[in-house]
Amino acid sequence: MTEQGDIAREDSLTRVEAFSDGVLAIIITIMVLELKTPVAEGLTALWPLWPIFIAYVLSYAYVAIYWVNHHRLLGHARVVTSGLLWSNMLLLFTLSLIPFSTAYLGEHHFSREATLLYLVTMLTPALAYVLLQGRVAATGTQTVASRRYHKASHRKGLAASAVYALGIPLTFASPWLGIACAALVAVFWMLPWSVLDRLFLDRVPPAGS
Amino acid sequence: MTEQGDIAREDSLTRVEAFSDGVLAIIITIMVLELKTPVAEGLTALWPLWPIFIAYVLSYAYVAIYWVNHHRLLGHARVVTSGLLWSNMLLLFTLSLIPFSTAYLGEHHFSREATLLYLVTMLTPALAYVLLQGRVAATGTQTVASRRYHKASHRKGLAASAVYALGIPLTFASPWLGIACAALVAVFWMLPWSVLDRLFLDRVPPAGS
Amino acid sequence: MTEQGDIAREDSLTRVEAFSDGVLAIIITIMVLELKTPVAEGLTALWPLWPIFIAYVLSYAYVAIYWVNHHRLLGHARVVTSGLLWSNMLLLFTLSLIPFSTAYLGEHHFSREATLLYLVTMLTPALAYVLLQGRVAATGTQTVASRRYHKASHRKGLAASAVYALGIPLTFASPWLGIACAALVAVFWMLPWSVLDRLFLDRVPPAGS
Amino acid sequence: MTEQGDIAREDSLTRVEAFSDGVLAIIITIMVLELKTPVAEGLTALWPLWPIFIAYVLSYAYVAIYWVNHHRLLGHARVVTSGLLWSNMLLLFTLSLIPFSTAYLGEHHFSREATLLYLVTMLTPALAYVLLQGRVAATGTQTVASRRYHKASHRKGLAASAVYALGIPLTFASPWLGIACAALVAVFWMLPWSVLDRLFLDRVPPAGS
């Protein structure tokens, strides 16, 4: 019934999730290694670490959001197709570059260049996520609830990408405007789902969801 | 039946646990990287590593306790709500700062400042854990055994926080008093559950537990 | 029914997969640590990182392919024998050397020596994979679909090894020919399964697959 | 039925395994980071890395053996008791010190002191494993096969500890004799189970196993 090469074994999807969890857990934890302990005595020697700490907080929130979304998205998948596997691998690759641009952002004290690199690094997983969502929407469960989910999630994804894209020119005015755009997307994804539904979903009656 | 956006898929909770396990496993293992091999010959060159080793032992015990408690707590959860996901992410974030303050404690030889930072780093996950427990208590299983568990666990959490808070002024007298407070909490959590039950639980008859 | 010492517990295979996932996730993520942030200001200071980035992309693709193949292969396993466990451990060992040769390739700017080391490091997991596949083919499911899978997969493995082996003499002509061989194998594994089936499978009717 | 505080939820044991897998996967992979790429050109610059490579191979085999044994041992567990959780945490702690002593062994070129430290680091997880096995034997499945397993495994554990203990005085004669003892234990654990059964098991008829 499934296309040649697809895996329909029940725990197959679980393993894709487990591998993704592993990669995301490492990405999120590697970033804390940038917080290097100062040799100098006294807690005041910790102050110069603040840009690295703020960059860590932002990127932690960002990767956490991807984990939450990824978790929800794969909840609508049904079979593990080659397309799903490789778009998932592409998403993980783009996310794996976050520790680099986070370190760069923190070490260069939110300079214009560092903020630009950071925003670009944020855009690439957003695009990879769209690809993955397309794969899941095409081969996953086709219930009313799933279609509603994909619709709302797709609109949120477009809105987030637009805010990032807006952040790039704003960074030329001030890096903090660019960071504000990144932070805005983060806050906006962390709001309870029900609030966002009202923004990004048509008035479809929640029939049987 | 579940609130819009909640995930009731059976393996959904498993994935939250798997991700948390990954992050905790990395946190616990990253700390051992602070034990850097001395270049000098002879085993006596290992002695200067003792503060880093003691700090590692303490923090390992600490993270291990969190894992055990987290494992028990999620055993009482039923659905994965947004509140559960985000308070779990907050808990993991606060725990991810432990390697930093552990390295600082070890490298600064349990100085007053390092001990203060360490105790504060210990308090933040305690508070995040209270948040997570509130979420699980509200949306998890509502059996007599679960309610007993949450009651006893909440009291233990308050007692632990009180000991940490007490450690902060004591550190001004001597850093070792602060460390003793942290060690006391660790020992106290590792005692068999049945001993602690007698301390932290009212005489509720174990009806049907 | 199973040989003494084999484990037939249902989740036993799951645990082999989980451990392999953990190791592969770490291998894939460790490599990104080679991308060290430049101290110099300006995005042009990022240009000298390109060989390290290209080496990372290539090795990421390579490890991702191994994950996908490993995932498919273990989908055909049935019991966890000692042979399966140890050939899996050997495969993970050979893969664990990839971050080293990737770093060497990137830091030595795709020099002849670095390319040779890289190609050899690519050959060893290919051989270990053949061993593991032999174990799974002998003790795994014996359906028509499994036999077809093992046949096609074995031929693909031989073809990939031949391309790597060809890459070694070509590297003496130019390192870029060696890299091209490695990249060719990667592209060739990432093509949809159905395309490759036509290349590597006899005209067996897909009876009941 | 289970003691207060025990967790009998079906996936509880799975989570203990998952966490252990995570820690072991990181321990095994962290060691490869000691293989630092030489700056000098030419493959001959790789030769000075041989002691670090040999130490890595030995420790990889060692951790892999622990994983395989741990995997088998927990296959005989039934409930997750506090005793099981904490002896497992102790085992993981002792194993977490292996990357340190491996690095020390490699960097100090298998010197007498480094070999002694290595053998001691090998003995501590062996003792922690005995503790864990005792917990599993007491609370796990009580079939004939399980009792046979625990008996054979306990004898193997004692034999391995004896060989390590013998290695310590032999190291004073020559470090290579100590390393040979460590390697002997590794080879001996990797032999197929059926060969070892004949050595370490009484002639119990395999009734119903």
PDB file of C-alpha atoms in Angstrom, chain C residues 16-84:
ATOM      1  CA  VAL C  16      19.762  -0.522  19.967  1.00  0.00           C
ATOM      2  CA  GLU C  17      18.204   2.096  17.686  1.00  0.00           C
ATOM      3  CA  ALA C  18      17.998   4.642  20.510  1.00  0.00           C
ATOM      4  CA  PHE C  19      21.657   4.210  21.405  1.00  0.00           C
ATOM      5  CA  SER C  20      22.704   4.428  17.749  1.00  0.00           C
ATOM      6  CA  ASP C  21      20.539   7.539  17.345  1.00  0.00           C
ATOM      7  CA  GLY C  22      22.250   9.119  20.325  1.00  0.00           C
ATOM      8  CA  VAL C  23      25.732   8.403  18.993  1.00  0.00           C
ATOM      9  CA  LEU C  24      24.845   9.557  15.456  1.00  0.00           C
ATOM     10  CA  ALA C  25      23.163  12.728  16.770  1.00  0.00           C
ATOM     11  CA  ILE C  26      26.286  13.602  18.747  1.00  0.00           C
ATOM     12  CA  ILE C  27      28.646  12.801  15.851  1.00  0.00           C
ATOM     13  CA  ILE C  28      26.622  15.023  13.520  1.00  0.00           C
ATOM     14  CA  THR C  29      26.475  17.897  15.992  1.00  0.00           C
ATOM     15  CA  ILE C  30      30.069  17.736  17.226  1.00  0.00           C
ATOM     16  CA  MET C  31      31.247  18.649  13.745  1.00  0.00           C
ATOM     17  CA  VAL C  32      29.616  22.052  13.885  1.00  0.00           C
ATOM     18  CA  LEU C  33      31.890  22.942  16.816  1.00  0.00           C
ATOM     19  CA  GLU C  34      34.739  23.167  14.301  1.00  0.00           C
ATOM     20  CA  LEU C  35      33.116  26.323  12.950  1.00  0.00           C
ATOM     21  CA  LYS C  36      34.845  28.652  15.387  1.00  0.00           C
ATOM     22  CA  THR C  37      33.660  32.255  15.460  1.00  0.00           C
ATOM     23  CA  PRO C  38      36.288  34.715  14.207  1.00  0.00           C
ATOM     24  CA  VAL C  39      37.396  37.418  16.635  1.00  0.00           C
ATOM     25  CA  ALA C  40      37.829  39.968  13.846  1.00  0.00           C
ATOM     26  CA  GLU C  41      34.925  42.318  13.080  1.00  0.00           C
ATOM     27  CA  GLY C  42      32.991  42.195   9.839  1.00  0.00           C
ATOM     28  CA  LEU C  43      31.377  39.446   7.831  1.00  0.00           C
ATOM     29  CA  THR C  44      34.397  39.168   5.531  1.00  0.00           C
ATOM     30  CA  ALA C  45      36.217  37.552   8.478  1.00  0.00           C
ATOM     31  CA  LEU C  46      33.872  34.615   7.966  1.00  0.00           C
ATOM     32  CA  TRP C  47      35.255  33.792   4.485  1.00  0.00           C
ATOM     33  CA  PRO C  48      38.273  31.781   5.711  1.00  0.00           C
ATOM     34  CA  LEU C  49      35.753  29.369   7.268  1.00  0.00           C
ATOM     35  CA  TRP C  50      34.459  28.149   3.902  1.00  0.00           C
ATOM     36  CA  PRO C  51      36.553  24.931   3.674  1.00  0.00           C
ATOM     37  CA  ILE C  52      35.409  23.981   7.188  1.00  0.00           C
ATOM     38  CA  PHE C  53      31.819  24.736   6.219  1.00  0.00           C
ATOM     39  CA  ILE C  54      31.988  22.689   3.002  1.00  0.00           C
ATOM     40  CA  ALA C  55      33.586  19.780   4.887  1.00  0.00           C
ATOM     41  CA  TYR C  56      30.785  20.036   7.456  1.00  0.00           C
ATOM     42  CA  VAL C  57      28.073  19.973   4.770  1.00  0.00           C
ATOM     43  CA  LEU C  58      29.615  16.911   3.136  1.00  0.00           C
ATOM     44  CA  SER C  59      30.057  14.997   6.391  1.00  0.00           C
ATOM     45  CA  TYR C  60      26.610  16.005   7.660  1.00  0.00           C
ATOM     46  CA  ALA C  61      25.107  14.558   4.470  1.00  0.00           C
ATOM     47  CA  TYR C  62      27.227  11.471   4.901  1.00  0.00           C
ATOM     48  CA  VAL C  63      26.202  10.785   8.517  1.00  0.00           C
ATOM     49  CA  ALA C  64      22.570  11.611   7.670  1.00  0.00           C
ATOM     50  CA  ILE C  65      22.686   8.993   4.902  1.00  0.00           C
ATOM     51  CA  TYR C  66      24.048   6.443   7.355  1.00  0.00           C
ATOM     52  CA  TRP C  67      21.240   7.265   9.764  1.00  0.00           C
ATOM     53  CA  VAL C  68      18.617   6.813   7.044  1.00  0.00           C
ATOM     54  CA  ASN C  69      20.143   3.527   5.878  1.00  0.00           C
ATOM     55  CA  HIS C  70      20.595   2.259   9.434  1.00  0.00           C
ATOM     56  CA  HIS C  71      16.992   3.126  10.161  1.00  0.00           C
ATOM     57  CA  ARG C  72      15.838   1.161   7.105  1.00  0.00           C
ATOM     58  CA  LEU C  73      18.164  -1.762   7.796  1.00  0.00           C
ATOM     59  CA  LEU C  74      17.072  -2.266  11.411  1.00  0.00           C
ATOM     60  CA  GLY C  75      13.483  -2.145  10.181  1.00  0.00           C
ATOM     61  CA  HIS C  76      14.225  -5.600   8.755  1.00  0.00           C
ATOM     62  CA  ALA C  77      15.755  -6.995  11.957  1.00  0.00           C
ATOM     63  CA  ARG C  78      13.822  -9.295  14.236  1.00  0.00           C
ATOM     64  CA  VAL C  79      16.035 -10.286  17.174  1.00  0.00           C
ATOM     65  CA  VAL C  80      19.030  -8.654  18.816  1.00  0.00           C
ATOM     66  CA  THR C  81      21.886 -11.115  18.515  1.00  0.00           C
ATOM     67  CA  SER C  82      25.423 -10.646  19.792  1.00  0.00           C
ATOM     68  CA  GLY C  83      26.554 -10.421  16.187  1.00  0.00           C
ATOM     69  CA  LEU C  84      24.116  -7.601  15.493  1.00  0.00           C
TER      70      LEU C  84
END
